[in-house]
Coordinates of C-alpha atoms in Angstrom, one line a residue:
M1 CA -12.9 -104.9 -121.9
G2 CA -10.1 -102.7 -120.6
P3 CA -6.4 -103.5 -120.8
K4 CA -5.1 -106.3 -118.5
T5 CA -3.3 -104.9 -115.5
T6 CA -1.0 -106.8 -113.1
D7 CA 1.6 -106.1 -110.5
T8 CA 3.8 -109.0 -111.6
P9 CA 6.1 -108.5 -114.6
D10 CA 5.7 -111.2 -117.2
R11 CA 8.3 -110.1 -119.8
P12 CA 12.0 -110.9 -119.3
E13 CA 13.0 -107.2 -119.7
E14 CA 10.6 -106.2 -117.0
V15 CA 11.9 -108.9 -114.7
A16 CA 15.4 -107.7 -115.3
R17 CA 14.3 -104.1 -114.5
Y18 CA 12.7 -105.1 -111.2
R19 CA 15.8 -107.1 -110.2
T20 CA 17.9 -104.0 -111.0
L21 CA 15.8 -101.8 -108.8
I22 CA 16.2 -104.2 -105.8
N23 CA 20.0 -104.0 -106.4
L24 CA 21.0 -107.0 -104.3
P25 CA 24.7 -107.8 -103.9
P26 CA 25.8 -110.8 -105.9
W27 CA 26.6 -113.0 -102.9
L28 CA 23.2 -112.2 -101.3
D29 CA 21.5 -112.9 -104.6
R30 CA 23.1 -116.3 -104.9
L31 CA 22.4 -117.1 -101.2
S32 CA 18.7 -116.2 -101.5
A33 CA 18.4 -118.4 -104.7
R34 CA 19.9 -121.3 -102.8
V35 CA 17.8 -120.8 -99.7
A36 CA 14.6 -120.6 -101.8
R37 CA 15.3 -124.1 -103.2
W38 CA 15.4 -125.6 -99.7
P39 CA 12.5 -128.0 -98.7
W40 CA 11.0 -125.5 -96.3
S41 CA 7.9 -127.6 -95.6
I42 CA 10.0 -130.4 -94.3
I43 CA 12.2 -128.0 -92.3
I44 CA 9.3 -126.4 -90.6
I45 CA 7.6 -129.7 -89.7
L46 CA 10.9 -131.1 -88.3
A47 CA 11.6 -127.9 -86.3
A48 CA 8.1 -128.1 -84.8
L49 CA 8.5 -131.7 -84.0
L50 CA 11.9 -131.1 -82.4
M51 CA 10.5 -128.3 -80.2
L52 CA 7.5 -130.5 -79.3
F53 CA 9.6 -133.5 -78.3
Y54 CA 11.9 -131.2 -76.4
S55 CA 8.9 -130.1 -74.4
I56 CA 7.9 -133.7 -73.9
L57 CA 11.3 -134.7 -72.6
T58 CA 11.7 -131.6 -70.3
S59 CA 8.2 -131.2 -69.0
D60 CA 6.9 -133.5 -66.3
F61 CA 3.3 -133.4 -67.6
Y62 CA 4.2 -134.0 -71.2
R63 CA 6.4 -136.9 -70.1
R64 CA 3.6 -138.4 -68.0
A65 CA 1.2 -138.0 -70.9
L66 CA 3.6 -139.8 -73.3
V67 CA 4.1 -142.7 -70.9
F68 CA 0.4 -143.1 -70.3
V69 CA -0.7 -143.1 -74.0
T70 CA 2.2 -145.4 -75.0
D71 CA 1.3 -148.0 -72.4
D72 CA 4.6 -147.4 -70.6
P73 CA 6.7 -150.0 -72.5
R74 CA 10.0 -151.3 -70.9
L75 CA 13.0 -152.8 -72.5
S76 CA 12.6 -156.1 -70.5
T77 CA 10.7 -157.6 -67.6
D78 CA 10.4 -160.8 -65.6
Q79 CA 6.7 -160.3 -64.9
F80 CA 5.1 -162.0 -67.9
T81 CA 1.5 -163.1 -67.1
S82 CA -0.8 -162.5 -64.2
V83 CA -2.5 -165.9 -63.5
V84 CA -5.0 -167.6 -61.3
Y85 CA -4.6 -171.4 -61.4
D86 CA -6.4 -174.3 -59.8
V87 CA -3.6 -176.7 -58.9
R88 CA -3.8 -180.4 -57.8
G89 CA -1.4 -181.0 -54.9
P90 CA 0.4 -184.3 -54.0
D91 CA -2.4 -185.3 -51.7
G92 CA -5.0 -184.8 -54.5
E93 CA -6.5 -181.7 -53.0
I94 CA -7.0 -178.7 -55.4
S95 CA -5.8 -175.3 -54.2
R96 CA -5.9 -171.9 -55.9
V97 CA -2.6 -170.2 -56.8
R98 CA -2.6 -166.5 -57.7
G99 CA 0.4 -164.5 -58.8
I100 CA 2.6 -163.4 -61.7
V101 CA 4.5 -165.9 -63.9
T102 CA 8.2 -164.8 -63.9
G103 CA 9.8 -167.7 -65.8
S104 CA 9.9 -171.5 -66.2
E105 CA 12.3 -174.4 -65.7
G106 CA 11.4 -177.4 -67.8
D107 CA 7.8 -178.4 -66.9
E108 CA 7.8 -176.1 -63.8
V109 CA 6.2 -172.6 -64.0
I110 CA 7.7 -170.1 -61.5
I111 CA 5.0 -167.9 -60.0
Q112 CA 5.6 -164.9 -57.8
T113 CA 2.8 -165.1 -55.2
Q114 CA 3.9 -162.1 -53.1
P115 CA 5.6 -159.0 -54.6
E116 CA 8.5 -157.3 -52.8
V117 CA 7.3 -154.2 -50.9
L118 CA 9.8 -151.4 -50.3
V119 CA 9.0 -148.2 -48.3
R120 CA 11.3 -145.2 -48.6
I121 CA 11.0 -142.8 -45.6
P122 CA 12.9 -139.5 -45.5
Q123 CA 15.1 -139.1 -42.4
G124 CA 13.2 -135.9 -41.5
D125 CA 9.9 -137.8 -41.4
I126 CA 11.0 -140.5 -38.9
G127 CA 9.6 -140.1 -35.4
Q128 CA 11.1 -143.2 -33.9
L129 CA 13.6 -145.8 -35.1
T130 CA 14.4 -149.1 -33.5
C131 CA 17.1 -151.5 -34.8
E132 CA 17.7 -155.1 -34.1
P133 CA 20.6 -155.6 -33.3
P134 CA 20.9 -152.1 -31.7
A135 CA 23.2 -149.6 -33.5
D136 CA 24.7 -146.4 -32.3
N137 CA 24.4 -144.4 -35.6
G138 CA 21.2 -145.3 -37.5
C139 CA 20.4 -148.7 -38.8
P140 CA 22.9 -150.5 -41.1
V141 CA 21.9 -152.3 -44.3
G142 CA 20.7 -155.8 -43.4
A143 CA 19.4 -154.9 -39.9
T144 CA 15.8 -155.3 -38.9
A145 CA 14.2 -152.0 -38.3
T146 CA 10.9 -150.7 -36.9
V147 CA 10.2 -147.1 -38.2
V148 CA 7.4 -144.9 -36.9
R149 CA 6.6 -142.2 -39.4
S150 CA 5.6 -139.0 -37.7
R151 CA 5.0 -136.7 -40.7
I152 CA 4.7 -136.5 -44.5
S153 CA 4.8 -133.7 -46.9
G154 CA 4.5 -133.2 -50.7
R155 CA 2.1 -132.3 -53.5
L156 CA -1.6 -133.0 -52.8
L157 CA -2.9 -134.7 -55.9
R158 CA -6.2 -136.1 -54.7
E159 CA -8.4 -135.8 -51.6
D160 CA -11.7 -137.4 -50.7
A161 CA -13.7 -138.1 -47.5
G162 CA -11.3 -140.7 -46.3
R163 CA -7.8 -140.2 -47.7
F164 CA -5.1 -138.0 -49.1
D165 CA -3.0 -138.8 -52.2
I166 CA 0.4 -137.1 -51.7
A167 CA 3.3 -137.1 -54.2
T168 CA 6.4 -136.9 -52.0
D169 CA 9.8 -135.4 -53.0
T170 CA 11.1 -138.9 -53.6
G171 CA 8.7 -139.3 -56.5
E172 CA 6.4 -141.8 -54.8
V173 CA 2.6 -141.3 -54.5
V174 CA 1.5 -142.2 -50.9
Q175 CA -2.0 -142.7 -49.8
V176 CA -2.6 -141.4 -46.3
R177 CA -5.9 -142.2 -44.4
K178 CA -7.3 -139.2 -42.7
I179 CA -7.9 -141.1 -39.5
A180 CA -4.1 -141.8 -39.3
A181 CA -3.2 -138.1 -39.5
N182 CA -3.7 -135.0 -37.2
Q183 CA -5.7 -132.9 -39.6
E184 CA -5.8 -129.9 -37.2
T185 CA -2.1 -129.3 -37.6
Q186 CA -1.9 -129.7 -41.4
V187 CA -0.2 -126.9 -43.3
R188 CA -1.2 -126.1 -46.9
T189 CA 0.8 -123.9 -49.3
P190 CA -0.8 -121.7 -50.6
E191 CA -3.1 -121.4 -47.6
G192 CA -6.5 -123.0 -48.1
C193 CA -5.5 -124.6 -51.4
S194 CA -7.2 -127.7 -52.7
A195 CA -6.0 -130.9 -54.3
T196 CA -5.2 -130.7 -58.0
P197 CA -4.0 -133.4 -60.4
N198 CA -0.9 -131.3 -61.3
G199 CA 0.1 -130.9 -57.7
T200 CA 0.0 -127.1 -57.2
C201 CA -1.0 -127.5 -53.6
Q202 CA 1.7 -128.4 -51.1
I203 CA 0.7 -130.1 -47.9
A204 CA 2.4 -131.2 -44.7
L205 CA 0.7 -133.6 -42.3
D206 CA 1.6 -134.8 -38.8
L207 CA 0.9 -138.5 -38.5
L208 CA -0.4 -140.3 -35.5
P209 CA 2.3 -142.6 -34.2
E210 CA -0.1 -145.1 -32.6
R211 CA -1.8 -145.9 -35.9
P212 CA -0.5 -149.2 -37.4
E213 CA -0.4 -147.9 -41.0
N214 CA 2.3 -145.4 -39.8
I215 CA 4.6 -148.2 -38.5
Y216 CA 6.9 -150.0 -40.8
S217 CA 8.9 -153.1 -39.9
G218 CA 11.4 -155.1 -42.0
A219 CA 14.9 -155.4 -43.3
V220 CA 16.8 -152.3 -44.1
T221 CA 17.9 -152.3 -47.8
E222 CA 19.2 -148.8 -48.1
S223 CA 20.2 -146.2 -45.5
D224 CA 21.9 -142.8 -46.0
A225 CA 21.7 -139.2 -44.7
E226 CA 18.5 -138.5 -46.8
A227 CA 16.3 -141.6 -46.3
I228 CA 16.0 -145.1 -45.2
V229 CA 14.4 -147.9 -47.3
V230 CA 12.6 -150.7 -45.4
Q231 CA 11.6 -154.0 -47.0
T232 CA 8.2 -154.6 -45.4
A233 CA 7.4 -157.8 -47.4
Q234 CA 9.8 -160.2 -49.2
A235 CA 9.0 -161.6 -52.6
E236 CA 7.6 -165.1 -52.4
Y237 CA 7.8 -167.6 -55.2
T238 CA 6.3 -171.1 -55.9
Q239 CA 6.9 -173.6 -58.6
V240 CA 3.9 -175.3 -60.2
N241 CA 4.1 -178.3 -62.5
T242 CA 2.1 -177.7 -65.7
A243 CA 0.7 -181.2 -65.5
A244 CA -0.8 -180.4 -62.0
I245 CA -2.7 -177.4 -63.3
V246 CA -6.4 -178.4 -63.3
D247 CA -7.9 -175.2 -64.6
V248 CA -6.7 -171.8 -65.8
V249 CA -9.2 -169.5 -64.1
N250 CA -7.6 -166.3 -65.4
A251 CA -4.5 -165.4 -67.4
Q252 CA -3.7 -161.8 -68.4
P253 CA -0.5 -160.3 -69.8
A254 CA 1.3 -158.4 -67.0
V255 CA 4.0 -155.8 -67.8
C256 CA 4.4 -154.3 -71.3
A257 CA 8.0 -154.9 -72.5
L258 CA 10.0 -155.8 -75.6
N259 CA 10.4 -159.4 -74.3
N260 CA 6.7 -159.5 -73.4
I261 CA 5.1 -157.8 -76.3
K262 CA 1.8 -159.5 -75.9
A263 CA 1.2 -157.4 -72.8
C264 CA 1.4 -154.2 -74.9
D265 CA -2.3 -154.1 -75.8
E266 CA -3.1 -150.5 -75.1
G267 CA -2.3 -147.1 -76.4
I268 CA -0.1 -146.8 -79.4
F269 CA 0.4 -150.6 -79.6
L270 CA -3.3 -151.2 -79.9
T271 CA -3.6 -148.4 -82.5
L272 CA -0.8 -150.0 -84.7
G273 CA -2.2 -153.5 -84.2
V274 CA -5.7 -152.6 -85.2
T275 CA -4.4 -150.6 -88.2
F276 CA -2.4 -153.5 -89.7
L277 CA -5.1 -156.1 -89.1
A278 CA -7.9 -154.0 -90.4
F279 CA -6.0 -152.9 -93.4
S280 CA -5.0 -156.5 -94.3
V281 CA -8.6 -157.6 -94.1
A282 CA -9.7 -154.5 -96.1
V283 CA -7.1 -155.3 -98.9
V284 CA -8.5 -158.8 -99.2
L285 CA -12.1 -157.6 -99.3
G286 CA -11.2 -154.8 -101.7
L287 CA -9.4 -157.2 -104.1
I288 CA -12.2 -159.7 -104.1
F289 CA -15.0 -157.1 -104.6
G290 CA -12.9 -155.2 -107.1
L291 CA -12.5 -158.3 -109.3
M292 CA -16.3 -159.0 -108.8
R293 CA -16.9 -155.4 -110.1
L294 CA -15.1 -156.4 -113.3
S295 CA -16.9 -159.7 -113.7
S296 CA -19.3 -160.4 -116.5
N297 CA -21.4 -162.5 -114.2
P298 CA -24.5 -160.3 -113.3
V299 CA -24.8 -161.8 -109.8
L300 CA -21.2 -161.1 -108.8
Y301 CA -21.3 -157.6 -110.4
N302 CA -24.5 -156.6 -108.7
V303 CA -23.6 -158.0 -105.3
S304 CA -20.2 -156.1 -105.3
T305 CA -21.9 -152.9 -106.6
V306 CA -24.4 -152.9 -103.8
Y307 CA -21.6 -153.5 -101.2
V308 CA -19.5 -150.7 -102.6
E309 CA -22.2 -148.1 -103.1
V310 CA -23.9 -148.7 -99.7
I311 CA -20.7 -148.8 -97.6
R312 CA -19.2 -145.8 -99.3
G313 CA -22.4 -143.9 -98.7
V314 CA -22.4 -144.5 -94.9
P315 CA -20.1 -142.6 -92.5
L316 CA -17.4 -144.8 -91.0
L317 CA -18.5 -143.8 -87.5
V318 CA -22.0 -145.1 -88.2
I319 CA -20.5 -148.4 -89.5
L320 CA -18.5 -148.8 -86.3
L321 CA -21.6 -148.1 -84.1
F322 CA -23.7 -150.5 -86.2
V323 CA -21.1 -153.3 -85.9
N324 CA -20.6 -152.8 -82.2
F325 CA -24.1 -152.2 -81.0
A326 CA -26.3 -154.0 -83.5
L327 CA -24.4 -156.6 -85.5
A328 CA -22.2 -158.0 -82.7
P329 CA -25.2 -158.5 -80.3
W330 CA -27.2 -160.2 -83.1
L331 CA -24.3 -162.5 -83.8
R332 CA -24.1 -163.4 -80.1
D333 CA -27.8 -163.9 -79.5
S334 CA -29.3 -165.1 -82.7
F335 CA -26.7 -166.3 -85.2
P336 CA -25.8 -169.6 -83.5
A337 CA -29.3 -170.9 -84.0
L338 CA -29.1 -170.0 -87.7
V339 CA -25.8 -171.7 -88.4
P340 CA -27.3 -175.1 -89.5
G341 CA -29.7 -173.4 -92.0
V342 CA -27.1 -171.0 -93.3
S343 CA -24.5 -173.8 -93.8
A344 CA -27.1 -175.9 -95.6
A345 CA -28.1 -173.1 -97.9
I346 CA -24.4 -172.4 -98.7
L347 CA -23.7 -176.1 -99.4
V348 CA -26.8 -176.4 -101.6
M349 CA -25.9 -173.3 -103.6
G350 CA -22.3 -174.5 -104.0
V351 CA -23.4 -177.9 -105.2
L352 CA -25.9 -176.4 -107.7
L353 CA -23.3 -174.0 -109.0
A354 CA -20.7 -176.7 -109.4
A355 CA -23.2 -178.9 -111.2
Y356 CA -24.1 -176.1 -113.5
Y357 CA -20.4 -175.6 -114.5
V358 CA -20.0 -179.4 -115.0
L359 CA -23.0 -179.6 -117.3
T360 CA -22.3 -176.5 -119.3
R361 CA -18.5 -177.2 -119.8
W362 CA -18.7 -181.0 -120.2
P363 CA -18.2 -180.9 -124.0
V364 CA -14.8 -179.1 -123.6
R365 CA -13.4 -181.3 -120.8
R366 CA -10.9 -182.9 -123.1
A367 CA -10.0 -180.0 -125.3
E368 CA -9.7 -177.4 -122.5
P369 CA -9.3 -179.3 -119.2
V370 CA -8.2 -176.1 -117.4
A371 CA -11.2 -174.1 -118.5
F372 CA -13.4 -177.1 -117.4
L373 CA -11.8 -177.5 -113.9
Q374 CA -11.1 -173.9 -113.0
P375 CA -14.7 -172.7 -112.2
I376 CA -15.5 -176.0 -110.4
V377 CA -12.4 -175.8 -108.2
L378 CA -13.1 -172.2 -107.5
T379 CA -16.7 -172.9 -106.6
V380 CA -15.7 -175.7 -104.2
T381 CA -13.0 -173.6 -102.6
V382 CA -15.3 -170.6 -102.0
T383 CA -18.0 -172.8 -100.7
G384 CA -15.6 -174.4 -98.3
M385 CA -14.3 -171.1 -97.1
L386 CA -17.8 -169.7 -96.5
L387 CA -18.7 -172.9 -94.5
V388 CA -15.6 -172.4 -92.4
V389 CA -16.4 -168.7 -91.7
V390 CA -20.0 -169.5 -90.8
T391 CA -19.0 -172.3 -88.5
F392 CA -16.3 -170.2 -86.8
L393 CA -18.7 -167.3 -86.3
G394 CA -21.3 -169.7 -84.8
A395 CA -18.7 -171.1 -82.4
N396 CA -17.2 -167.7 -81.5
S397 CA -20.2 -165.5 -81.9
D398 CA -19.4 -163.2 -79.0
L399 CA -16.9 -160.9 -80.7
A400 CA -14.4 -159.1 -78.5
P401 CA -14.5 -155.3 -78.7
V402 CA -11.2 -155.2 -80.5
L403 CA -12.5 -157.6 -83.2
R404 CA -15.6 -155.4 -83.6
G405 CA -13.5 -152.4 -84.3
I406 CA -11.3 -154.3 -86.8
L407 CA -14.4 -155.7 -88.5
G408 CA -16.0 -152.2 -88.8
L409 CA -12.9 -150.6 -90.2
S410 CA -12.3 -153.5 -92.6
F411 CA -15.8 -153.4 -94.1
G412 CA -15.7 -149.6 -94.3
Y413 CA -12.3 -149.4 -96.1
G414 CA -12.9 -152.5 -98.2
A415 CA -15.4 -150.7 -100.3
F416 CA -13.0 -147.8 -101.1
L417 CA -10.2 -150.3 -101.8
A418 CA -12.5 -152.2 -104.1
E419 CA -12.9 -149.2 -106.3
L420 CA -9.2 -148.6 -106.1
F421 CA -8.3 -152.0 -107.4
R422 CA -11.0 -151.8 -110.0
A423 CA -9.6 -148.6 -111.4
G424 CA -6.1 -149.9 -111.2
I425 CA -6.9 -153.1 -113.2
Q426 CA -8.9 -151.2 -115.8
S427 CA -6.0 -148.8 -116.3
I428 CA -4.0 -151.7 -117.8
G429 CA -4.6 -151.9 -121.5
K430 CA -6.7 -154.8 -122.9
G431 CA -3.8 -155.7 -125.1
Q432 CA -2.0 -157.1 -122.0
T433 CA -4.9 -159.5 -121.3
E434 CA -5.1 -160.5 -124.9
A435 CA -1.3 -161.1 -125.0
A436 CA -1.6 -163.3 -121.9
R437 CA -4.5 -165.3 -123.3
S438 CA -2.5 -165.8 -126.6
L439 CA 0.3 -167.4 -124.5
G440 CA -2.2 -169.9 -123.2
M441 CA -2.9 -168.4 -119.8
N442 CA -6.3 -168.7 -118.3
Y443 CA -8.1 -165.9 -116.4
L444 CA -6.4 -166.5 -113.0
Q445 CA -3.0 -166.9 -114.5
S446 CA -3.3 -163.7 -116.6
M447 CA -4.4 -161.8 -113.5
R448 CA -1.7 -163.2 -111.3
F449 CA 1.3 -162.9 -113.6
V450 CA 0.4 -160.1 -116.0
I451 CA -2.4 -157.7 -114.9
L452 CA -2.1 -157.5 -111.1
P453 CA 1.7 -156.9 -111.0
Q454 CA 1.2 -153.9 -113.3
A455 CA -1.9 -152.7 -111.5
F456 CA 0.0 -152.8 -108.2
R457 CA 2.3 -150.1 -109.4
V458 CA -0.6 -148.0 -110.3
V459 CA -2.5 -148.4 -107.1
L460 CA 0.5 -148.3 -104.7
P461 CA 0.4 -144.5 -104.0
P462 CA -3.4 -144.3 -103.3
L463 CA -3.1 -147.6 -101.4
G464 CA -0.5 -146.0 -99.1
N465 CA -2.7 -143.0 -98.6
E466 CA -5.6 -145.4 -97.6
F467 CA -3.2 -147.0 -95.1
I468 CA -2.4 -143.7 -93.6
A469 CA -6.1 -142.8 -93.5
I470 CA -7.0 -146.0 -91.7
L471 CA -4.3 -145.3 -89.1
K472 CA -5.8 -141.9 -88.4
D473 CA -9.4 -143.3 -88.4
T474 CA -8.5 -145.7 -85.6
S475 CA -9.1 -142.7 -83.4
L476 CA -12.8 -143.3 -84.1
L477 CA -12.6 -146.4 -81.9
V478 CA -12.8 -144.0 -79.0
I479 CA -16.5 -144.3 -79.4
L480 CA -16.2 -148.0 -78.5
A481 CA -14.2 -147.2 -75.4
L482 CA -11.2 -149.2 -76.7
P483 CA -8.0 -148.1 -75.0
E484 CA -6.2 -147.0 -78.2
L485 CA -4.2 -143.8 -78.5
T486 CA -7.0 -141.2 -78.5
Q487 CA -8.9 -142.9 -75.7
K488 CA -5.8 -143.1 -73.5
A489 CA -5.3 -139.3 -74.1
R490 CA -8.9 -138.7 -73.3
L491 CA -8.6 -140.6 -70.0
F492 CA -5.4 -138.8 -69.1
A493 CA -7.0 -135.4 -69.8
A494 CA -10.1 -136.4 -67.7
D495 CA -7.9 -137.6 -64.8
T496 CA -5.5 -134.6 -64.8
F497 CA -7.7 -131.8 -66.2
R498 CA -4.8 -131.0 -68.6
P499 CA -6.2 -131.7 -72.1
F500 CA -3.6 -129.5 -73.9
E501 CA -0.7 -131.8 -73.0
A502 CA -2.6 -135.0 -73.7
Y503 CA -3.9 -134.1 -77.1
I504 CA -0.7 -132.3 -78.2
T505 CA 1.2 -135.5 -77.3
I506 CA -1.0 -137.9 -79.4
G507 CA -1.1 -135.3 -82.2
A508 CA 2.7 -135.5 -82.4
L509 CA 2.7 -139.3 -82.3
Y510 CA 0.1 -139.5 -85.1
L511 CA 2.2 -137.0 -87.1
V512 CA 5.4 -138.9 -86.7
M513 CA 3.7 -142.2 -87.7
T514 CA 2.1 -140.6 -90.8
L515 CA 5.3 -138.9 -91.9
F516 CA 7.2 -142.1 -91.6
L517 CA 4.6 -144.0 -93.5
S518 CA 4.5 -141.4 -96.2
F519 CA 8.3 -141.6 -96.6
L520 CA 8.1 -145.4 -96.7
V521 CA 5.3 -145.3 -99.4
R522 CA 7.4 -142.9 -101.5
T523 CA 10.5 -145.1 -101.2
V524 CA 8.6 -148.2 -102.2
E525 CA 6.9 -146.3 -105.1
R526 CA 10.3 -145.2 -106.5
R527 CA 11.7 -148.8 -106.2
V528 CA 8.8 -150.5 -108.0
S529 CA 8.1 -147.7 -110.6
L530 CA 9.0 -148.4 -114.2
P531 CA 11.7 -146.3 -115.8
R532 CA 10.5 -143.4 -118.0

């Protein structure tokens, strides 16, 4: 072997010689040493995020994408629930009430049956204006006006055989029927351009004054040199006594807002909700099957081993597809008929197992009452819980798509968390268990007060990583057509033909959430870690 050659000096005198050859000034040497110690990875990520969010805030398309994928949340709203009620009137007749619940007063529910309709018309688009009472200079606020719109111009967003969708300079998107416009005089800029979702085609149309859709009548709410705003329909409200509601035909959350958070069920809100629910169920499953993996009972050990090995060997996407398209239809169509037999089998097994524990531990019932009662109580509790779950699934066998996604993610990640908890518990020395037993603790007490608190410190970092992983894997729910973050971005990209803005926006949102969770996990880890 020849002598070892390297371009990097490894002896102190060689390092000093190389530094002498560079010959940096002392102040620059100190500055470079300080700059080299800066957290450059964090600085680069923050700089990229700042540039990205600056683009989102200053670009119309990025802003539209952000609003769409976040379900357009508002600070507050008075439109809480869109309802359809069958209501019994004073004469005993039943009538149907449709509208949006805006509030309540005692036993009365306030429903908006007709929303307010405001039309803003630029002064240059007005062909004829009639006021009542007549006015010399325009129509004052409060007067009744009839406005004939003679033209419209703006960005052409969509066009089909019967209509144009035009975004005007006021920010409104107006639908114009082709039979209500003179298409021969239309002007497009650039000439001959077609409709595009980003509005690169400008269009100006002359409207036919005799068409009723071009005539607006109502009270004037705003009037200035630029435009006139006409209220073509007033908001109408009705109060319904809750005792008079015979049937709730339909009730859906209306507007997403902080004071109506139940309406925020799409986009980033659905992603976060599914993440927290699926991870909570996965932690419970992981802890149960992790303890079963440590059990000396061969039945519990083998059942948990089969679950862990099978689920970990199947891709999560396949599990989601199986739950949604195979398991859920089977539960809906076949499981209700099997509920009586399954419940009877669980009950018989629970009774036999409890009887086994009674017979085998009867001699120690006086000397060790806790050891005698503990397995019996546990058996009864588990049997009761299984009966409740089976009965619930039988009565609610048609799982909603969101529940299917949560179920698939929970079962998929439960297997990984089971191994995580098993490894964490086994990392605690056997002396801890022996010390707990010497203090008179039984198995459950030693696990609760001695082993699990120490194991929690061990598994916390990987547990946080699994939480971040399940947050990112909620994007797989796009295959189930759930309107979570990725699906909303996909719909926006398909609607606007601008995938770059859509996917960059959700990528930034995912990155912000994962960075925040990583920081939170590290903070909690430092607080619960033992001093060294």
